[in-house]
Amino acid sequence: MNESRKYKTKKQVSEPTLKRLPGYLYFLEQQKEEGVLNISAPTIGKKLSCDPTQVVKDLSVTGIKGKPRVGYNTYELIHALEEFLGFNRINEAFLVGAGNLGSALMAYQEHQELGLKIIAAFDTDEVKIGKSVGGIHILDYNKLFTLSGRLNVKIGILTTPNNVAQDVAEDMVNCGVRAIWNFTSANLDLPEDVIVQTTSMSSYAAVLLRRLNDSDK
Amino acid sequence: MNESRKYKTKKQVSEPTLKRLPGYLYFLEQQKEEGVLNISAPTIGKKLSCDPTQVVKDLSVTGIKGKPRVGYNTYELIHALEEFLGFNRINEAFLVGAGNLGSALMAYQEHQELGLKIIAAFDTDEVKIGKSVGGIHILDYNKLFTLSGRLNVKIGILTTPNNVAQDVAEDMVNCGVRAIWNFTSANLDLPEDVIVQTTSMSSYAAVLLRRLNDSDK
DNA sequence: TCAAATTAAAGAAAAAATTCTTTAATAACT
DNA sequence: AGTTATTAAAGAATTTTTTCTTTAATTTGA
């Protein structure tokens, strides 16, 4: 499948595991605030209502070892998780499409905790161009190519209307973007080695609405 | 596990399948626009780069049958998917926390395609109370209880700061909410029968950043 | 110092999801 | 009308993920 995988030395961590890691991190940071120095997998599992052995397996990807009868060192584990996830680095990103969702992501403070820094936003709407949201300037989309040459940005956040998503995604790739966080409903057709992470609101809505419907008989 | 399941007659559709369904729906609507009356699973699979037999399995949940050598009737399938997902009904929701993300969701047009209608937003910030975003009024959080008595709203959208998420979620449940779309990082501890769908930005960021890191050596 | 209890780690088993294979149907072409 | 190619459907096999079980380590308390 993914051709880029075959040169990997260590096995890729599974997506379910990766998605759970920020949850552990958030909880551990809470615990650290409360002065908890050590924490065991069963304690984490109980609080997050998941299987303790799964907690152990998930956390093992960081390389941190826990001590029997003591658990993990909170600080050490937090640090290792941040390191593993790349949250303690600065990961620069472009955002294209400064509409409602795009603006919200620009203003969203918590991205900084993820080490994600949107350094510029682009749009074609002249009303938006020149303005700033959350301290991030909205630039003319035409400047994407000239700007990207200097900046070496690897991450693109795609919050355009669906009908232009494919074109913009291709432009991003041509500008050196290697990973796209796709908030549109478009099914992006891009080179194999481009990482596409789609966050589809409608997928979540689908699960929610269906489960709700299931539940009332 | 989920006690509410044991009274189910037909088996619950798996979450991976549910999450894929809106993708099919979006694609089918595009095809319909272009005048495509029938479409085969292999065609869908090719375009959405997924396994054709998986397409067949996924679509079978709607009860629609395809014809050999012809495929599915586009219109019929769209209708069945909308019906199955509840996108053609009006699903009323409360939103609590009219910050950046909350406001974006209020203004987000595409929710209407999901049949999701935010009928009121609540916040404790007096600066926000009384204003409107996307035609939705922001009300005093204290009015949640009095208002919910009349309205019988089943869905709650949670976009508060993390530290109040648990309390607000409990309030929602006490107001009759049966399903919560959780955008916070909090690990909500709620009664078994409450449906919680967490859309964690950090989970997506984790996968994206890690895969990007994996890919460069 | 020596049990006892708790825990992480590693591997086995189970469950879930995806992919593969076979079969039967049917529309298009000869 | 008969043949061929394409397709959906159903079930088998594979893969992935989660849960269970066992083992070994180690701190605590007697």
Tab-separated table of C-alpha atoms (C1' of nucleotides) in Angstrom:
chain	number	residue	atom	x	y	z
A	1	MET	CA	0.000	0.000	0.000
A	2	ASN	CA	1.929	2.919	1.338
A	3	GLU	CA	5.243	2.744	-0.451
A	4	SER	CA	6.919	5.094	1.994
A	5	ARG	CA	6.524	2.499	4.718
A	6	LYS	CA	8.863	-0.111	3.399
A	7	TYR	CA	11.973	1.801	4.371
A	8	LYS	CA	10.832	2.193	7.942
A	9	THR	CA	12.961	0.547	10.537
A	10	LYS	CA	10.466	0.414	13.371
A	11	LYS	CA	6.856	-0.414	12.771
A	12	GLN	CA	4.420	2.420	12.409
A	13	VAL	CA	2.240	3.120	15.405
A	14	SER	CA	-1.397	2.373	14.681
A	15	GLU	CA	-3.893	5.153	14.167
A	16	PRO	CA	-6.164	4.141	17.069
A	17	THR	CA	-3.180	4.324	19.389
A	18	LEU	CA	-2.016	7.679	18.025
A	19	LYS	CA	-5.479	9.117	18.471
A	20	ARG	CA	-5.575	8.056	22.102
A	21	LEU	CA	-2.200	9.529	22.997
A	22	PRO	CA	-3.320	13.179	23.279
A	23	GLY	CA	-6.012	12.031	25.708
A	24	TYR	CA	-3.398	10.514	27.965
A	25	LEU	CA	-1.268	13.618	27.621
A	26	TYR	CA	-4.107	15.911	28.584
A	27	PHE	CA	-4.988	13.780	31.598
A	28	LEU	CA	-1.352	13.502	32.706
A	29	GLU	CA	-0.943	17.259	32.546
A	30	GLN	CA	-3.974	17.615	34.777
A	31	GLN	CA	-2.474	15.143	37.215
A	32	LYS	CA	0.870	16.904	37.170
A	33	GLU	CA	-0.901	20.152	38.071
A	34	GLU	CA	-2.341	18.381	41.063
A	35	GLY	CA	1.108	17.306	42.146
A	36	VAL	CA	0.877	13.648	41.125
A	37	LEU	CA	4.457	12.472	40.580
A	38	ASN	CA	3.751	8.865	39.642
A	39	ILE	CA	0.739	7.262	38.055
A	40	SER	CA	-0.145	3.692	37.201
A	41	ALA	CA	-1.778	2.360	34.067
A	42	PRO	CA	-4.809	1.034	35.985
A	43	THR	CA	-5.372	4.512	37.447
A	44	ILE	CA	-5.229	6.086	33.998
A	45	GLY	CA	-7.473	3.398	32.593
A	46	LYS	CA	-10.062	3.868	35.299
A	47	LYS	CA	-10.220	7.615	34.798
A	48	LEU	CA	-10.339	7.443	31.023
A	49	SER	CA	-12.557	4.357	31.071
A	50	CYS	CA	-10.364	2.175	28.935
A	51	ASP	CA	-8.528	-1.080	29.373
A	52	PRO	CA	-5.383	-0.816	31.555
A	53	THR	CA	-3.381	-3.165	29.365
A	54	GLN	CA	-4.203	-1.006	26.423
A	55	VAL	CA	-2.884	1.988	28.323
A	56	VAL	CA	0.374	0.092	28.892
A	57	LYS	CA	0.613	-0.878	25.224
A	58	ASP	CA	-0.190	2.618	24.019
A	59	LEU	CA	2.301	4.286	26.323
A	60	SER	CA	5.020	1.807	25.429
A	61	VAL	CA	5.440	3.569	22.071
A	62	THR	CA	7.173	6.406	23.873
A	63	GLY	CA	9.874	4.055	25.139
A	64	ILE	CA	9.159	5.048	28.729
A	65	LYS	CA	9.076	2.150	31.171
A	66	GLY	CA	6.905	2.081	34.256
A	67	LYS	CA	7.965	0.588	37.547
A	68	PRO	CA	5.893	-2.165	39.134
A	69	ARG	CA	3.939	-0.967	42.139
A	70	VAL	CA	4.779	2.644	41.328
A	71	GLY	CA	3.661	3.272	37.787
A	72	TYR	CA	5.054	5.858	35.459
A	73	ASN	CA	6.880	9.030	36.316
A	74	THR	CA	4.369	11.695	35.381
A	75	TYR	CA	6.836	14.287	34.231
A	76	GLU	CA	8.923	11.846	32.241
A	77	LEU	CA	5.860	10.421	30.512
A	78	ILE	CA	4.447	13.829	29.610
A	79	HIS	CA	7.763	14.832	28.152
A	80	ALA	CA	8.089	11.615	26.166
A	81	LEU	CA	4.550	11.895	24.799
A	82	GLU	CA	5.092	15.481	23.692
A	83	GLU	CA	8.334	14.475	22.081
A	84	PHE	CA	6.774	11.479	20.351
A	85	LEU	CA	3.808	13.452	19.038
A	86	GLY	CA	5.867	16.453	18.044
A	87	PHE	CA	3.829	18.753	20.269
A	88	ASN	CA	6.934	20.359	21.775
A	89	ARG	CA	8.297	21.390	18.423
A	90	ILE	CA	7.022	24.254	16.343
A	91	ASN	CA	5.217	22.839	13.343
A	92	GLU	CA	4.492	25.597	10.889
A	93	ALA	CA	1.393	25.479	8.720
A	94	PHE	CA	-0.419	27.359	6.011
A	95	LEU	CA	-4.167	27.675	6.100
A	96	VAL	CA	-6.187	28.145	2.949
A	97	GLY	CA	-9.789	29.276	3.169
A	98	ALA	CA	-10.393	31.889	5.849
A	99	GLY	CA	-14.131	31.312	6.134
A	100	ASN	CA	-15.980	30.407	9.283
A	101	LEU	CA	-14.147	27.233	10.054
A	102	GLY	CA	-10.804	28.573	8.869
A	103	SER	CA	-11.137	31.661	11.024
A	104	ALA	CA	-12.055	29.566	14.016
A	105	LEU	CA	-8.953	27.443	13.558
A	106	MET	CA	-6.870	30.594	13.234
A	107	ALA	CA	-8.244	31.958	16.476
A	108	TYR	CA	-8.186	28.611	18.267
A	109	GLN	CA	-5.668	28.921	21.067
A	110	GLU	CA	-5.156	25.246	21.715
A	111	HIS	CA	-3.272	24.672	18.506
A	112	GLN	CA	-0.289	26.162	20.239
A	113	GLU	CA	-0.330	23.284	22.680
A	114	LEU	CA	-0.005	20.993	19.719
A	115	GLY	CA	3.001	22.913	18.522
A	116	LEU	CA	1.006	23.835	15.468
A	117	LYS	CA	1.637	27.352	14.298
A	118	ILE	CA	-0.372	28.778	11.456
A	119	ILE	CA	2.034	31.307	10.016
A	120	ALA	CA	-0.181	32.575	7.237
A	121	ALA	CA	-3.678	32.222	5.860
A	122	PHE	CA	-4.745	32.596	2.261
A	123	ASP	CA	-8.026	33.399	0.592
A	124	THR	CA	-9.312	34.663	-2.725
A	125	ASP	CA	-11.984	36.878	-1.195
A	126	GLU	CA	-10.830	40.482	-1.429
A	127	VAL	CA	-12.943	41.404	1.557
A	128	LYS	CA	-10.898	39.053	3.736
A	129	ILE	CA	-7.472	39.744	2.256
A	130	GLY	CA	-5.454	42.124	4.422
A	131	LYS	CA	-7.375	41.367	7.576
A	132	SER	CA	-6.071	39.310	10.494
A	133	VAL	CA	-7.676	36.712	12.694
A	134	GLY	CA	-6.013	35.641	15.910
A	135	GLY	CA	-2.888	37.522	14.907
A	136	ILE	CA	-2.615	35.665	11.608
A	137	HIS	CA	-2.678	37.676	8.406
A	138	ILE	CA	-4.967	36.696	5.587
A	139	LEU	CA	-3.068	37.001	2.333
A	140	ASP	CA	-4.020	36.893	-1.311
A	141	TYR	CA	-4.097	33.286	-2.495
A	142	ASN	CA	-1.980	34.287	-5.464
A	143	LYS	CA	0.901	34.924	-3.107
A	144	LEU	CA	0.948	31.303	-1.922
A	145	PHE	CA	3.521	30.251	-4.492
A	146	THR	CA	5.890	33.169	-4.078
A	147	LEU	CA	5.774	32.976	-0.284
A	148	SER	CA	6.116	29.234	0.045
A	149	GLY	CA	9.393	29.282	-1.846
A	150	ARG	CA	11.104	30.930	1.092
A	151	LEU	CA	9.248	29.431	4.019
A	152	ASN	CA	9.532	25.652	3.656
A	153	VAL	CA	6.205	24.923	5.321
A	154	LYS	CA	5.304	21.245	5.475
A	155	ILE	CA	1.711	21.384	6.722
A	156	GLY	CA	-1.348	22.742	4.959
A	157	ILE	CA	-4.738	23.252	6.547
A	158	LEU	CA	-7.538	23.042	4.026
A	159	THR	CA	-10.749	24.877	4.923
A	160	THR	CA	-11.942	25.946	1.504
A	161	PRO	CA	-15.301	25.210	-0.087
A	162	ASN	CA	-15.491	21.621	-1.310
A	163	ASN	CA	-15.486	22.487	-4.969
A	164	VAL	CA	-12.015	24.051	-4.951
A	165	ALA	CA	-10.458	21.702	-2.412
A	166	GLN	CA	-8.766	19.409	-4.937
A	167	ASP	CA	-7.151	22.305	-6.824
A	168	VAL	CA	-5.958	24.007	-3.654
A	169	ALA	CA	-4.590	20.733	-2.300
A	170	GLU	CA	-2.595	20.248	-5.498
A	171	ASP	CA	-1.271	23.783	-5.236
A	172	MET	CA	-0.243	23.134	-1.659
A	173	VAL	CA	1.672	20.035	-2.693
A	174	ASN	CA	3.396	21.965	-5.444
A	175	CYS	CA	4.391	24.521	-2.819
A	176	GLY	CA	6.175	21.874	-0.791
A	177	VAL	CA	3.414	20.863	1.592
A	178	ARG	CA	3.839	17.240	2.670
A	179	ALA	CA	0.841	16.850	4.990
A	180	ILE	CA	-2.675	18.207	4.568
A	181	TRP	CA	-5.232	18.565	7.312
A	182	ASN	CA	-8.409	18.394	5.282
A	183	PHE	CA	-11.587	19.838	6.741
A	184	THR	CA	-13.553	19.656	3.511
A	185	SER	CA	-15.771	16.834	2.303
A	186	ALA	CA	-13.793	16.475	-0.894
A	187	ASN	CA	-12.070	13.171	-1.611
A	188	LEU	CA	-8.575	14.383	-2.337
A	189	ASP	CA	-6.625	12.592	-5.015
A	190	LEU	CA	-2.962	13.308	-4.334
A	191	PRO	CA	0.428	11.584	-4.684
A	192	GLU	CA	0.929	8.554	-2.426
A	193	ASP	CA	3.558	10.188	-0.271
A	194	VAL	CA	1.383	13.135	0.723
A	195	ILE	CA	-0.137	12.628	4.145
A	196	VAL	CA	-3.818	13.509	4.223
A	197	GLN	CA	-5.658	13.696	7.487
A	198	THR	CA	-9.321	14.329	6.954
A	199	THR	CA	-11.424	15.732	9.769
A	200	SER	CA	-14.901	15.445	8.424
A	201	MET	CA	-17.607	17.028	10.506
A	202	SER	CA	-20.177	15.005	8.628
A	203	SER	CA	-18.555	11.725	9.674
A	204	TYR	CA	-18.925	12.656	13.294
A	205	ALA	CA	-22.444	13.900	12.749
A	206	ALA	CA	-23.258	10.623	11.022
A	207	VAL	CA	-22.115	8.527	13.969
A	208	LEU	CA	-23.866	10.789	16.458
A	209	LEU	CA	-27.179	10.951	14.656
A	210	ARG	CA	-27.245	7.261	13.857
A	211	ARG	CA	-26.429	6.214	17.412
A	212	LEU	CA	-29.120	8.553	18.682
A	213	ASN	CA	-31.583	7.010	16.294
A	214	ASP	CA	-30.487	3.516	17.263
A	215	SER	CA	-31.045	4.306	20.907
A	216	ASP	CA	-34.662	5.345	20.714
A	217	LYS	CA	-35.901	1.950	19.734
B	1	MET	CA	-20.711	-3.001	27.704
B	2	ASN	CA	-23.407	-0.785	26.286
B	3	GLU	CA	-26.549	-1.937	27.994
B	4	SER	CA	-28.781	-0.190	25.507
B	5	ARG	CA	-27.584	-2.569	22.821
B	6	LYS	CA	-29.109	-5.693	24.124
B	7	TYR	CA	-32.601	-4.720	23.112
B	8	LYS	CA	-31.537	-4.021	19.561
B	9	THR	CA	-33.083	-6.200	16.937
B	10	LYS	CA	-30.619	-5.571	14.144
B	11	LYS	CA	-26.919	-5.347	14.780
B	12	GLN	CA	-25.402	-1.941	15.175
B	13	VAL	CA	-23.510	-0.628	12.193
B	14	SER	CA	-19.798	-0.295	12.941
B	15	GLU	CA	-18.250	3.096	13.490
B	16	PRO	CA	-15.763	2.820	10.597
B	17	THR	CA	-18.664	2.126	8.264
B	18	LEU	CA	-20.762	4.995	9.636
B	19	LYS	CA	-17.870	7.378	9.206
B	20	ARG	CA	-17.464	6.391	5.579
B	21	LEU	CA	-21.112	6.826	4.659
B	22	PRO	CA	-21.100	10.654	4.410
B	23	GLY	CA	-18.189	10.348	1.986
B	24	TYR	CA	-20.248	8.148	-0.290
B	25	LEU	CA	-23.189	10.498	0.066
B	26	TYR	CA	-21.141	13.538	-0.883
B	27	PHE	CA	-19.671	11.755	-3.886
B	28	LEU	CA	-23.049	10.444	-5.017
B	29	GLU	CA	-24.536	13.909	-4.841
B	30	GLN	CA	-21.748	15.158	-7.058
B	31	GLN	CA	-22.448	12.365	-9.512
B	32	LYS	CA	-26.158	13.084	-9.482
B	33	GLU	CA	-25.411	16.711	-10.340
B	34	GLU	CA	-23.503	15.449	-13.359
B	35	GLY	CA	-26.455	13.415	-14.453
B	36	VAL	CA	-25.182	9.990	-13.468
B	37	LEU	CA	-28.240	7.801	-12.949
B	38	ASN	CA	-26.517	4.561	-12.016
B	39	ILE	CA	-23.183	3.903	-10.414
B	40	SER	CA	-21.291	0.739	-9.583
B	41	ALA	CA	-19.344	-0.074	-6.443
B	42	PRO	CA	-16.065	-0.436	-8.351
B	43	THR	CA	-16.540	3.053	-9.768
B	44	ILE	CA	-17.146	4.488	-6.326
B	45	GLY	CA	-14.215	2.574	-4.906
B	46	LYS	CA	-11.877	3.791	-7.606
B	47	LYS	CA	-12.827	7.400	-7.092
B	48	LEU	CA	-12.688	7.256	-3.315
B	49	SER	CA	-9.658	4.970	-3.358
B	50	CYS	CA	-11.109	2.217	-1.254
B	51	ASP	CA	-11.923	-1.430	-1.727
B	52	PRO	CA	-14.981	-2.072	-3.943
B	53	THR	CA	-16.217	-4.923	-1.766
B	54	GLN	CA	-16.068	-2.617	1.189
B	55	VAL	CA	-18.209	-0.152	-0.700
B	56	VAL	CA	-20.768	-2.899	-1.289
B	57	LYS	CA	-20.711	-3.935	2.362
B	58	ASP	CA	-20.984	-0.366	3.592
B	59	LEU	CA	-23.849	0.524	1.283
B	60	SER	CA	-25.732	-2.644	2.143
B	61	VAL	CA	-26.662	-1.109	5.510
B	62	THR	CA	-29.152	1.102	3.704
B	63	GLY	CA	-31.028	-1.932	2.418
B	64	ILE	CA	-30.623	-0.754	-1.154
B	65	LYS	CA	-29.682	-3.472	-3.633
B	66	GLY	CA	-27.583	-2.883	-6.682
B	67	LYS	CA	-28.126	-4.585	-10.005
B	68	PRO	CA	-25.341	-6.610	-11.606
B	69	ARG	CA	-23.770	-4.852	-14.549
B	70	VAL	CA	-25.639	-1.656	-13.735
B	71	GLY	CA	-24.788	-0.775	-10.171
B	72	TYR	CA	-26.923	1.278	-7.843
B	73	ASN	CA	-29.586	3.778	-8.704
B	74	THR	CA	-27.970	7.058	-7.753
B	75	TYR	CA	-31.096	8.800	-6.585
B	76	GLU	CA	-32.385	5.841	-4.633
B	77	LEU	CA	-29.050	5.364	-2.896
B	78	ILE	CA	-28.707	9.031	-1.961
B	79	HIS	CA	-32.172	9.009	-0.517
B	80	ALA	CA	-31.544	5.833	1.462
B	81	LEU	CA	-28.245	7.133	2.838
B	82	GLU	CA	-29.838	10.390	3.958
B	83	GLU	CA	-32.624	8.460	5.552
B	84	PHE	CA	-30.281	6.068	7.275
B	85	LEU	CA	-28.010	8.809	8.599
B	86	GLY	CA	-30.859	11.068	9.618
B	87	PHE	CA	-29.594	13.871	7.396
B	88	ASN	CA	-33.025	14.526	5.903
B	89	ARG	CA	-34.658	15.068	9.270
B	90	ILE	CA	-34.253	18.169	11.366
B	91	ASN	CA	-32.128	17.311	14.364
B	92	GLU	CA	-32.255	20.147	16.848
B	93	ALA	CA	-29.265	20.912	19.031
B	94	PHE	CA	-28.082	23.219	21.783
B	95	LEU	CA	-24.586	24.618	21.698
B	96	VAL	CA	-22.792	25.617	24.863
B	97	GLY	CA	-19.670	27.754	24.672
B	98	ALA	CA	-19.865	30.452	22.022
B	99	GLY	CA	-16.118	31.000	21.738
B	100	ASN	CA	-14.093	30.703	18.575
B	101	LEU	CA	-14.925	27.133	17.770
B	102	GLY	CA	-18.507	27.448	18.973
B	103	SER	CA	-19.101	30.520	16.849
B	104	ALA	CA	-17.607	28.813	13.845
B	105	LEU	CA	-19.947	25.879	14.256
B	106	MET	CA	-22.864	28.264	14.610
B	107	ALA	CA	-21.940	30.009	11.390
B	108	TYR	CA	-21.006	26.808	9.569
B	109	GLN	CA	-23.467	26.389	6.740
B	110	GLU	CA	-22.915	22.731	6.070
B	111	HIS	CA	-24.557	21.602	9.241
B	112	GLN	CA	-27.819	22.172	7.521
B	113	GLU	CA	-26.932	19.458	5.046
B	114	LEU	CA	-26.586	17.143	8.001
B	115	GLY	CA	-30.021	18.096	9.203
B	116	LEU	CA	-28.386	19.517	12.275
B	117	LYS	CA	-30.030	22.689	13.478
B	118	ILE	CA	-28.520	24.628	16.346
B	119	ILE	CA	-31.580	26.317	17.790
B	120	ALA	CA	-29.830	28.159	20.606
B	121	ALA	CA	-26.382	28.824	21.980
B	122	PHE	CA	-25.474	29.451	25.597
B	123	ASP	CA	-22.574	31.161	27.278
B	124	THR	CA	-21.722	32.718	30.624
B	125	ASP	CA	-19.809	35.614	29.130
B	126	GLU	CA	-21.974	38.734	29.373
B	127	VAL	CA	-20.223	40.265	26.416
B	128	LYS	CA	-21.479	37.448	24.219
B	129	ILE	CA	-24.975	37.084	25.685
B	130	GLY	CA	-27.587	38.780	23.543
B	131	LYS	CA	-25.516	38.670	20.378
B	132	SER	CA	-26.159	36.358	17.436
B	133	VAL	CA	-23.886	34.360	15.198
B	134	GLY	CA	-25.148	32.879	11.972
B	135	GLY	CA	-28.666	33.771	12.992
B	136	ILE	CA	-28.409	31.864	16.259
B	137	HIS	CA	-28.944	33.761	19.491
B	138	ILE	CA	-26.465	33.472	22.316
B	139	LEU	CA	-28.368	33.170	25.565
B	140	ASP	CA	-27.447	33.311	29.216
B	141	TYR	CA	-26.305	29.874	30.354
B	142	ASN	CA	-28.627	30.163	33.333
B	143	LYS	CA	-31.561	29.961	30.955
B	144	LEU	CA	-30.551	26.506	29.740
B	145	PHE	CA	-32.712	24.729	32.301
B	146	THR	CA	-35.836	26.827	31.898
B	147	LEU	CA	-35.659	26.726	28.114
B	148	SER	CA	-34.883	23.048	27.744
B	149	GLY	CA	-38.055	22.096	29.604
B	150	ARG	CA	-40.149	23.211	26.684
B	151	LEU	CA	-37.954	22.357	23.754
B	152	ASN	CA	-37.101	18.675	24.074
B	153	VAL	CA	-33.720	18.939	22.411
B	154	LYS	CA	-31.768	15.696	22.219
B	155	ILE	CA	-28.363	16.883	20.995
B	156	GLY	CA	-25.842	19.045	22.795
B	157	ILE	CA	-22.739	20.554	21.217
B	158	LEU	CA	-20.012	21.149	23.749
B	159	THR	CA	-17.484	23.843	22.878
B	160	THR	CA	-16.645	25.185	26.320
B	161	PRO	CA	-13.211	25.445	27.917
B	162	ASN	CA	-11.991	22.044	29.114
B	163	ASN	CA	-12.252	22.836	32.792
B	164	VAL	CA	-16.035	23.320	32.752
B	165	ALA	CA	-16.828	20.640	30.189
B	166	GLN	CA	-17.781	17.931	32.695
B	167	ASP	CA	-20.173	20.216	34.589
B	168	VAL	CA	-21.807	21.521	31.438
B	169	ALA	CA	-22.155	18.008	30.049
B	170	GLU	CA	-23.933	16.916	33.220
B	171	ASP	CA	-26.224	19.934	32.994
B	172	MET	CA	-27.006	19.030	29.410
B	173	VAL	CA	-27.937	15.504	30.400
B	174	ASN	CA	-30.156	16.829	33.165
B	175	CYS	CA	-31.846	19.002	30.560
B	176	GLY	CA	-32.775	15.972	28.488
B	177	VAL	CA	-29.853	15.848	26.106
B	178	ARG	CA	-29.181	12.276	24.971
B	179	ALA	CA	-26.207	12.799	22.695
B	180	ILE	CA	-23.247	15.110	23.140
B	181	TRP	CA	-20.896	16.232	20.422
B	182	ASN	CA	-17.810	16.970	22.469
B	183	PHE	CA	-15.186	19.293	21.023
B	184	THR	CA	-13.249	19.653	24.263
B	185	SER	CA	-10.298	17.592	25.431
B	186	ALA	CA	-12.093	16.625	28.632
B	187	ASN	CA	-12.786	12.971	29.315
B	188	LEU	CA	-16.476	13.102	30.034
B	189	ASP	CA	-17.825	10.787	32.682
B	190	LEU	CA	-21.543	10.421	32.005
B	191	PRO	CA	-24.287	7.795	32.333
B	192	GLU	CA	-23.854	4.775	30.054
B	193	ASP	CA	-26.842	5.579	27.889
B	194	VAL	CA	-25.634	9.045	26.920
B	195	ILE	CA	-24.036	9.042	23.496
B	196	VAL	CA	-20.787	10.955	23.449
B	197	GLN	CA	-19.056	11.704	20.199
B	198	THR	CA	-15.734	13.352	20.769
B	199	THR	CA	-14.129	15.317	17.972
B	200	SER	CA	-10.704	15.993	19.307
B	201	MET	CA	-8.582	18.309	17.236
B	202	SER	CA	-5.514	17.096	19.083
B	203	SER	CA	-6.125	13.488	18.020
B	204	TYR	CA	-6.045	14.508	14.411
B	205	ALA	CA	-3.041	16.717	14.953
B	206	ALA	CA	-1.297	13.802	16.657
B	207	VAL	CA	-1.790	11.492	13.690
B	208	LEU	CA	-0.796	14.177	11.211
B	209	LEU	CA	2.339	15.278	13.014
B	210	ARG	CA	3.487	11.768	13.780
B	211	ARG	CA	2.994	10.553	10.209
B	212	LEU	CA	4.880	13.598	8.951
B	213	ASN	CA	7.703	12.821	11.328
B	214	ASP	CA	7.662	9.163	10.325
B	215	SER	CA	7.953	10.103	6.674
B	216	ASP	CA	11.098	12.162	6.831
B	217	LYS	CA	13.465	9.323	7.575
C	1	DT	C1'	14.400	-9.809	56.018
C	2	DC	C1'	10.593	-11.959	54.135
C	3	DA	C1'	5.894	-12.397	52.511
C	4	DA	C1'	2.119	-10.017	50.091
C	5	DA	C1'	0.150	-7.154	46.978
C	6	DT	C1'	0.368	-4.409	42.997
C	7	DT	C1'	2.107	-3.481	38.768
C	8	DA	C1'	4.352	-3.402	33.907
C	9	DA	C1'	5.572	-6.267	30.187
C	10	DA	C1'	5.127	-9.814	26.970
C	11	DG	C1'	2.701	-12.979	24.657
C	12	DA	C1'	-1.810	-15.501	23.690
C	13	DA	C1'	-6.522	-15.267	22.648
C	14	DA	C1'	-10.497	-12.954	21.128
C	15	DA	C1'	-12.912	-9.625	18.577
C	16	DA	C1'	-13.399	-6.547	14.901
C	17	DA	C1'	-12.561	-4.893	10.461
C	18	DT	C1'	-10.827	-5.368	5.950
C	19	DT	C1'	-9.692	-7.812	1.945
C	20	DC	C1'	-10.069	-11.826	-0.934
C	21	DT	C1'	-12.718	-15.486	-3.271
C	22	DT	C1'	-16.530	-17.602	-5.133
C	23	DT	C1'	-21.116	-17.556	-6.904
C	24	DA	C1'	-25.096	-16.029	-9.196
C	25	DA	C1'	-27.348	-12.598	-11.731
C	26	DT	C1'	-28.008	-9.745	-15.719
C	27	DA	C1'	-27.212	-6.479	-19.170
C	28	DA	C1'	-24.687	-5.803	-23.467
C	29	DC	C1'	-22.828	-7.665	-27.482
C	30	DT	C1'	-22.493	-10.955	-31.138
D	1	DA	C1'	-31.041	-16.391	-28.648
D	2	DG	C1'	-26.602	-17.433	-26.835
D	3	DT	C1'	-22.260	-15.905	-25.064
D	4	DT	C1'	-19.398	-12.885	-22.575
D	5	DA	C1'	-18.164	-9.534	-19.396
D	6	DT	C1'	-19.325	-7.073	-15.428
D	7	DT	C1'	-21.353	-6.726	-11.198
D	8	DA	C1'	-23.478	-7.382	-6.363
D	9	DA	C1'	-23.772	-10.531	-2.685
D	10	DA	C1'	-22.288	-13.819	0.524
D	11	DG	C1'	-19.014	-16.065	2.895
D	12	DA	C1'	-13.962	-17.236	3.845
D	13	DA	C1'	-9.518	-15.705	4.976
D	14	DT	C1'	-6.543	-12.310	6.446
D	15	DT	C1'	-5.158	-8.564	8.982
D	16	DT	C1'	-5.596	-5.428	12.589
D	17	DT	C1'	-6.912	-4.166	17.078
D	18	DT	C1'	-8.348	-5.088	21.575
D	19	DT	C1'	-8.717	-7.830	25.576
D	20	DC	C1'	-7.141	-11.561	28.465
D	21	DT	C1'	-3.531	-14.296	30.777
D	22	DT	C1'	0.746	-15.202	32.585
D	23	DT	C1'	5.140	-13.841	34.328
D	24	DA	C1'	8.501	-11.216	36.590
D	25	DA	C1'	9.701	-7.244	39.082
D	26	DT	C1'	9.574	-4.315	43.130
D	27	DT	C1'	7.803	-1.581	46.684
D	28	DT	C1'	5.357	-1.804	50.951
D	29	DG	C1'	4.315	-3.692	55.295
D	30	DA	C1'	4.740	-7.248	58.674
